[in-house]
Structure formats: structure tokens, C-alpha cells
XYZ file of C-alpha atoms in Angstrom:
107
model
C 7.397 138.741 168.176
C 3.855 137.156 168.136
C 3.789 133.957 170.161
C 1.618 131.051 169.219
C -0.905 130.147 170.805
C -1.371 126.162 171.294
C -5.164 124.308 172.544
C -5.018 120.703 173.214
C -8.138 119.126 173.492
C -8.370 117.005 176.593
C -9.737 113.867 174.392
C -5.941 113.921 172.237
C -4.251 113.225 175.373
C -5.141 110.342 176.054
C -4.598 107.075 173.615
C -5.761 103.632 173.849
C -3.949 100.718 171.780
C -5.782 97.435 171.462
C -4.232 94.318 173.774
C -2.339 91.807 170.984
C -2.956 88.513 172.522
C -0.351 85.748 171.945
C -1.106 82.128 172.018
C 2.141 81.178 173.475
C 2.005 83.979 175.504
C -1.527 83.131 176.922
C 0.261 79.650 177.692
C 3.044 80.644 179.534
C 0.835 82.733 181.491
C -1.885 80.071 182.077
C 1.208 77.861 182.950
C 2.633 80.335 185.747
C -0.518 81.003 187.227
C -1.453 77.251 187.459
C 2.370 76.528 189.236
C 1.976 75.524 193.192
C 5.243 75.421 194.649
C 5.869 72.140 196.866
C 7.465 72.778 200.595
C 10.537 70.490 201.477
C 10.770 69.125 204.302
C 13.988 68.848 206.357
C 14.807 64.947 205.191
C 14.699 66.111 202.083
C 17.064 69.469 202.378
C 19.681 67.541 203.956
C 19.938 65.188 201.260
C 20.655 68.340 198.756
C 23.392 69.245 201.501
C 26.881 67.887 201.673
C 28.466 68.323 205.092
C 31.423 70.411 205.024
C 35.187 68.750 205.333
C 38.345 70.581 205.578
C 40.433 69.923 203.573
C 43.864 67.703 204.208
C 47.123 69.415 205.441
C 49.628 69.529 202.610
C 52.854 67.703 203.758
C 56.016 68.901 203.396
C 58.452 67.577 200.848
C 61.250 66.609 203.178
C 63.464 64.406 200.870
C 63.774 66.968 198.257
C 64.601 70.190 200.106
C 67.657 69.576 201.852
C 70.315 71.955 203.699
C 73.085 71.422 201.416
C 71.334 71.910 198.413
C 69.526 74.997 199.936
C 72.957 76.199 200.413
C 74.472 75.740 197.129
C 71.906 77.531 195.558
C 72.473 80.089 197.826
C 76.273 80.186 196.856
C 75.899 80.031 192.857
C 76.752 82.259 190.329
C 73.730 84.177 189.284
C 73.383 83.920 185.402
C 71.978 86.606 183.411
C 71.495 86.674 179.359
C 72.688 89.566 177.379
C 71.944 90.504 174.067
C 75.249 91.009 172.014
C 74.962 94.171 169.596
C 76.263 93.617 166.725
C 78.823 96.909 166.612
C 79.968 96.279 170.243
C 79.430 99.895 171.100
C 76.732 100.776 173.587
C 72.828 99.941 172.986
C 71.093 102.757 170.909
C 67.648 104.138 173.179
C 65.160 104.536 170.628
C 62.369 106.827 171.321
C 58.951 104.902 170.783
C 57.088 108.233 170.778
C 57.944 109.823 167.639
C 55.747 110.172 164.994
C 56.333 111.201 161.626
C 55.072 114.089 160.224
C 52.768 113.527 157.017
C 53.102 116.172 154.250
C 50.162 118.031 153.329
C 49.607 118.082 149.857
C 48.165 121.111 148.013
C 45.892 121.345 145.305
């Protein structure tokens, strides 16, 4: 019913946490500023640069490919594996999706 009221003072807002100063940070720093890249020149970008080859034709393997035996794998049996069952009657589908129920048990 009665709302309340809220005043911030304009000097809470703001908060000012004192700079922690690392030595090996200070380094690093010191270090990075202090860096002065080097230009290459051309001489020496070519010698980070391999010249590009392609790459040799395959060659055919002519001896062992040839017609005849092309064709008598053409003309074979195909041979498949089955799994004998162990009745002889027809395979049994089982359903992988079934989950059992679990009894609840009261106190």
C-alpha cells in the first residue's frame, strides 16, 4: 500500500578500487611496449616460401586388373553368411523398446 521511498546520494555511486600492480605484470608490459617489429624484405619472404608443385599422376595398375579376371568376378556366386538359429524355425523380432515397469512400493 505505502511505497518506499529510496535517496541515493550521488557520492555512493560512484566507487574507486586501488590499481594492484604486478611485478611480472609491469614486465610483460614494459616488454611489449619496448617490442619494434622488423620489416622483411622480399629476399627474405621468398626464402619462407616453397613454390608450389603438383603433384604426380597416379598410374594405373595395368598388370593386375585384367579382363578375364574382371569378368569372373563378375560371374561368381555371391556369398552371404547366415546365422543358424538354433530351433530352425524363423528368427524371433525382439522389440528393443520395452521397458519394464518397476513396482511401487507402499509404506
Amino acid at each position: 500500500m505505502f511505497r518506499p521511498v529510496i535517496r541515493l546520494s550521488s557520492k555512493r555511486l560512484f566507487s574507486v578500487t586501488p590499481r594492484r600492480s604486478s611485478a611480472i605484470a609491469d614486465l610483460y608490459i614494459q616488454q611489449i611496449k619496448a617490442f619494434k617489429p622488423v620489416a622483411l624484405s622480399a629476399k627474405d619472404l621468398e626464402g619462407a616460401v616453397q613454390a608450389f608443385q603438383l603433384p604426380a599422376k597416379p598410374a594405373v595398375p595395368s598388370s593386375e586388373i585384367s579382363a578375364e579376371a574382371l569378368n569372373a568376378y563378375e560371374t561368381s556366386e555371391v556369398e552371404t553368411a547366415a546365422v543358424p538359429s538354433s530351433s530352425g524355425a524363423a528368427p524371433v523380432e525382439e522389440d528393443w523398446f520395452v521397458f519394464e515397469e518397476e513396482t511401487e512400493e507402499h509404506h
